Amino acid sequence: MGKFLLFKMHLSFLLCTFRDLKRRIVEAEMELTLAKSQGYLKSQVQQSGSSSGKKLLAVIGVYSGFGSRLRRNTFRGSMTSKGVTLQKLEERGIIVRFVIGRSPNRGDSLDHNIDEENRVRKDFLILDGHEEAQEELPKKAKFFFSTAIQTWDAEFYIKVDDNIDLNFDVLIELIKSRRGQDGAYIGCMKSGEVVSEEGKLWYEPEWWKFGDQKTYFRHAAGSIFILSKNLARYIDINSVSLKAYAHEDTSVGSWMMGLQATYIDDSRLCCSYSSQDKVCSLA
């Protein structure tokens, strides 16, 4: 009888220990989830800043494609006409790079031409793991923010289309006013109808996920938007599991919904279409 009682006490102790261990594991998992949602991990790779070693204010990724050399030259020409150079911007803590992936046929003339242009210009961020295609734009956002934050340590990461004529002074003033604000998701905020008819412009194959009203959640328009460092890091950490929809802007917006992101609607980042170019208040 005494042995049975001793065994029962020992078993009870083991069960209490097991429950305590299980509770600790659950708490640790919750803390890790919270850290990921805020864009932080305890062990992080040391990142590079500018060539001078100082932390950067922003990294600007100008999305471009294989057939957009004329747009890139126009963008460069606009910078030159304003007296803006990559070196001068870097001195102000700003990195600017054209962002492009690789050809579906790796190593072909498309890749070769980009490599040669980059050899001369030295103003590309080439996403070797990304296949450049219009339908792959939502995935390009993952690759851009992940590659940018792994390459440069900046306070903000900015996506811009290559047919926008940027006013860098206004843009720098805008992001400087938001310094120290974690979770900043800045853009021309909008929502709108989810297109459910195949063949129509902006068709969303997974339209049924957006409810009976078929309306998108609030998100920043894709022409130009800004993420603070911890939001960009969140995309980097969770890129494998983040769901991409048919369009880049709604995809990024869906990633922000579950975070403690501060949505900042700035009309200067709103664009309208004029011919083949986008006209933005900030431009």
C-alpha positions as CSV (number, residue, x, y, z in Angstrom):
1,M,0.0,0.0,0.0
2,G,2.9,2.4,0.9
3,K,4.6,1.7,-2.4
4,F,1.4,2.4,-4.4
5,L,0.9,5.7,-2.5
6,L,4.6,6.6,-3.2
7,F,4.1,5.8,-6.9
8,K,0.9,7.9,-7.0
9,M,2.7,10.9,-5.5
10,H,5.6,10.5,-7.9
11,L,3.2,10.3,-10.9
12,S,1.3,13.4,-9.6
13,F,4.6,15.3,-9.4
14,L,5.5,14.2,-13.0
15,L,2.1,15.4,-14.2
16,C,2.5,18.8,-12.5
17,T,6.0,19.1,-14.0
18,F,4.7,18.2,-17.4
19,R,1.9,20.7,-17.3
20,D,4.3,23.4,-16.1
21,L,6.7,22.5,-19.0
22,K,3.8,22.6,-21.5
23,R,2.7,26.0,-20.2
24,R,6.2,27.3,-20.6
25,I,6.4,26.0,-24.1
26,V,3.1,27.7,-25.0
27,E,4.3,31.0,-23.4
28,A,7.5,30.7,-25.4
29,E,5.6,30.1,-28.6
30,M,3.4,33.1,-27.9
31,E,6.4,35.3,-27.3
32,L,8.0,34.1,-30.5
33,T,4.8,34.8,-32.5
34,L,4.6,38.3,-31.0
35,A,8.3,38.9,-31.8
36,K,7.7,37.8,-35.4
37,S,4.5,40.0,-35.7
38,Q,6.5,43.0,-34.6
39,G,9.3,42.2,-37.0
40,Y,11.9,41.3,-34.4
41,L,14.1,38.2,-33.7
42,K,16.7,38.0,-31.0
43,S,19.4,36.8,-33.4
44,Q,19.6,39.0,-36.5
45,V,22.2,39.2,-39.2
46,Q,24.3,42.4,-39.0
47,Q,23.3,44.5,-42.0
48,S,25.3,47.1,-43.9
49,G,24.4,50.7,-44.0
50,S,25.8,53.2,-46.5
51,S,29.4,53.1,-47.7
52,S,30.2,55.5,-44.8
53,G,28.9,53.0,-42.3
54,K,26.1,55.1,-41.0
55,K,22.5,54.0,-40.7
56,L,20.4,54.9,-43.7
57,L,17.2,56.9,-43.7
58,A,15.6,55.0,-46.5
59,V,16.0,52.4,-49.3
60,I,14.0,53.2,-52.4
61,G,13.3,50.4,-54.8
62,V,12.2,51.5,-58.2
63,Y,10.3,48.6,-59.8
64,S,11.4,48.0,-63.4
65,G,11.2,45.3,-66.1
66,F,13.1,44.0,-69.1
67,G,11.3,46.2,-71.6
68,S,11.6,49.4,-69.5
69,R,15.0,50.7,-70.4
70,L,13.5,53.9,-71.7
71,R,11.7,54.5,-68.5
72,R,14.9,53.9,-66.5
73,N,16.7,56.4,-68.6
74,T,13.9,58.9,-68.2
75,F,14.0,58.4,-64.4
76,R,17.8,58.9,-64.4
77,G,17.5,61.9,-66.7
78,S,14.9,63.5,-64.3
79,M,17.3,63.0,-61.4
80,T,20.2,64.6,-63.3
81,S,18.1,67.6,-64.4
82,K,17.4,68.2,-60.7
83,G,21.0,67.9,-59.7
84,V,20.4,64.6,-57.9
85,T,22.9,61.8,-58.0
86,L,23.1,58.5,-56.3
87,Q,26.2,59.7,-54.4
88,K,24.4,62.8,-53.2
89,L,21.4,60.8,-52.1
90,E,23.6,58.3,-50.3
91,E,25.2,61.2,-48.4
92,R,21.7,62.1,-47.2
93,G,21.1,58.5,-46.2
94,I,19.0,57.4,-49.2
95,I,19.7,54.4,-51.4
96,V,18.0,54.2,-54.8
97,R,18.0,51.1,-56.9
98,F,16.1,49.8,-59.9
99,V,14.5,46.5,-58.8
100,I,14.3,43.6,-61.3
101,G,14.2,39.8,-61.2
102,R,15.6,37.2,-63.6
103,S,14.4,35.9,-66.9
104,P,12.4,32.7,-67.0
105,N,15.2,31.5,-69.3
106,R,18.1,32.1,-67.0
107,G,21.2,33.6,-68.6
108,D,19.5,34.6,-71.8
109,S,19.9,38.0,-73.6
110,L,17.4,39.6,-71.2
111,D,19.5,38.8,-68.2
112,H,22.7,39.6,-70.0
113,N,21.4,43.1,-71.0
114,I,20.4,43.9,-67.4
115,D,23.8,42.7,-66.1
116,E,25.6,44.9,-68.7
117,E,23.4,47.9,-67.9
118,N,24.1,47.4,-64.2
119,R,27.9,47.0,-64.9
120,V,27.8,50.5,-66.5
121,R,25.2,52.2,-64.3
122,K,25.6,50.4,-60.9
123,D,22.1,51.3,-59.9
124,F,20.2,47.9,-59.8
125,L,19.0,45.6,-57.1
126,I,18.8,42.3,-59.0
127,L,16.6,39.7,-57.3
128,D,18.3,36.5,-58.4
129,G,15.6,34.3,-56.8
130,H,12.7,36.0,-58.5
131,E,11.3,35.4,-61.9
132,E,10.4,38.7,-63.5
133,A,6.8,38.7,-64.9
134,Q,3.7,40.8,-64.5
135,E,1.8,38.1,-62.8
136,E,4.6,37.6,-60.3
137,L,4.5,41.2,-58.9
138,P,3.0,40.2,-55.5
139,K,6.0,37.8,-55.0
140,K,8.4,40.5,-56.2
141,A,7.3,42.5,-53.1
142,K,8.4,39.7,-50.8
143,F,11.8,39.4,-52.6
144,F,12.4,43.2,-52.7
145,F,11.7,43.9,-49.0
146,S,13.6,40.7,-47.9
147,T,16.6,41.5,-50.0
148,A,16.6,45.2,-49.2
149,I,16.5,44.7,-45.4
150,Q,19.2,42.0,-45.6
151,T,21.4,44.3,-47.7
152,W,20.9,47.7,-46.1
153,D,20.0,48.9,-42.5
154,A,17.5,51.7,-43.0
155,E,14.6,53.3,-41.1
156,F,12.2,53.0,-44.1
157,Y,11.8,50.9,-47.2
158,I,10.0,52.4,-50.2
159,K,8.5,50.8,-53.3
160,V,8.1,53.1,-56.4
161,D,7.1,52.4,-60.0
162,D,9.6,53.5,-62.6
163,N,7.1,55.8,-64.4
164,I,6.9,58.2,-61.5
165,D,8.9,61.4,-61.5
166,L,9.9,61.7,-57.9
167,N,10.5,64.9,-55.9
168,F,13.2,63.6,-53.6
169,D,13.1,66.6,-51.3
170,V,9.4,66.2,-50.6
171,L,9.8,62.5,-50.1
172,I,12.7,62.9,-47.7
173,E,10.8,65.5,-45.8
174,L,7.8,63.2,-45.6
175,I,9.7,60.2,-44.1
176,K,11.8,62.4,-41.8
177,S,8.5,63.5,-40.2
178,R,7.7,59.9,-39.5
179,R,11.1,58.9,-37.9
180,G,10.8,56.9,-34.8
181,Q,7.3,55.7,-35.6
182,D,7.4,51.9,-35.6
183,G,4.8,50.1,-37.7
184,A,4.3,53.0,-40.2
185,Y,2.5,51.9,-43.3
186,I,2.3,55.0,-45.5
187,G,0.6,55.5,-48.8
188,C,-2.4,56.6,-50.7
189,M,-4.9,54.5,-48.8
190,K,-7.8,53.0,-50.7
191,S,-10.3,50.1,-51.0
192,G,-12.4,49.1,-53.8
193,E,-14.4,46.4,-55.7
194,V,-12.9,42.9,-56.0
195,V,-13.2,42.0,-59.7
196,S,-14.7,38.5,-59.9
197,E,-15.2,38.2,-63.7
198,E,-12.4,36.4,-65.4
199,G,-10.9,38.3,-68.3
200,K,-11.6,41.7,-66.9
201,L,-8.8,44.1,-65.8
202,W,-7.7,43.5,-62.2
203,Y,-9.4,40.1,-62.0
204,E,-8.9,38.4,-58.6
205,P,-9.0,34.6,-58.9
206,E,-9.7,34.3,-55.2
207,W,-12.5,36.9,-55.1
208,W,-14.7,34.6,-53.0
209,K,-12.4,35.1,-50.0
210,F,-13.3,38.8,-49.8
211,G,-17.0,38.2,-48.7
212,D,-20.4,38.8,-50.2
213,Q,-19.7,42.5,-50.7
214,K,-16.6,41.8,-52.8
215,T,-14.7,44.7,-51.4
216,Y,-11.0,45.0,-50.7
217,F,-9.8,46.0,-47.3
218,R,-8.0,49.3,-46.8
219,H,-4.5,49.2,-48.4
220,A,-1.9,51.5,-49.9
221,A,-2.0,52.0,-53.7
222,G,0.8,50.2,-55.4
223,S,2.4,53.0,-57.3
224,I,4.4,54.2,-54.2
225,F,4.2,53.1,-50.6
226,I,6.4,53.2,-47.5
227,L,7.1,50.6,-44.8
228,S,9.0,51.2,-41.6
229,K,11.9,48.9,-40.8
230,N,10.0,46.5,-38.5
231,L,7.2,45.9,-41.1
232,A,9.8,45.2,-43.8
233,R,11.6,42.8,-41.4
234,Y,8.3,41.1,-40.7
235,I,7.9,40.4,-44.5
236,D,11.5,39.1,-44.6
237,I,11.0,36.8,-41.6
238,N,7.6,35.4,-42.7
239,S,8.0,35.6,-46.5
240,V,7.6,31.8,-47.0
241,S,4.2,31.7,-45.3
242,L,2.7,35.0,-46.5
243,K,-0.2,34.6,-48.9
244,A,0.1,36.5,-52.2
245,Y,-3.1,37.5,-54.0
246,A,-3.4,38.5,-57.7
247,H,-2.2,42.1,-57.1
248,E,0.8,43.5,-55.2
249,D,-0.9,46.3,-53.4
250,T,-3.7,44.1,-51.9
251,S,-1.2,41.4,-51.1
252,V,1.0,43.8,-49.0
253,G,-2.2,45.2,-47.5
254,S,-3.3,41.7,-46.4
255,W,0.1,41.2,-44.7
256,M,-0.3,44.4,-42.7
257,M,-3.8,43.6,-41.5
258,G,-2.7,41.3,-38.7
259,L,0.0,43.5,-37.4
260,Q,0.2,46.5,-35.1
261,A,0.7,48.7,-38.2
262,T,-0.2,52.4,-38.2
263,Y,-2.0,53.2,-41.5
264,I,-1.0,56.7,-42.7
265,D,-3.0,58.1,-45.6
266,D,-0.9,60.8,-47.3
267,S,-2.5,62.4,-50.4
268,R,0.9,63.3,-51.7
269,L,1.4,59.7,-52.5
270,C,-1.8,59.5,-54.6
271,C,-1.3,59.2,-58.4
272,S,-3.5,59.6,-61.4
273,Y,-2.9,58.3,-64.9
274,S,-1.8,60.5,-67.8
275,S,-1.0,58.8,-71.0
276,Q,1.6,56.1,-70.1
277,D,2.8,57.9,-67.0
278,K,1.5,58.3,-63.5
279,V,1.1,61.8,-62.1
280,C,1.5,62.0,-58.4
281,S,1.1,64.9,-56.0
282,L,4.6,64.1,-54.7
283,A,6.1,64.1,-58.2
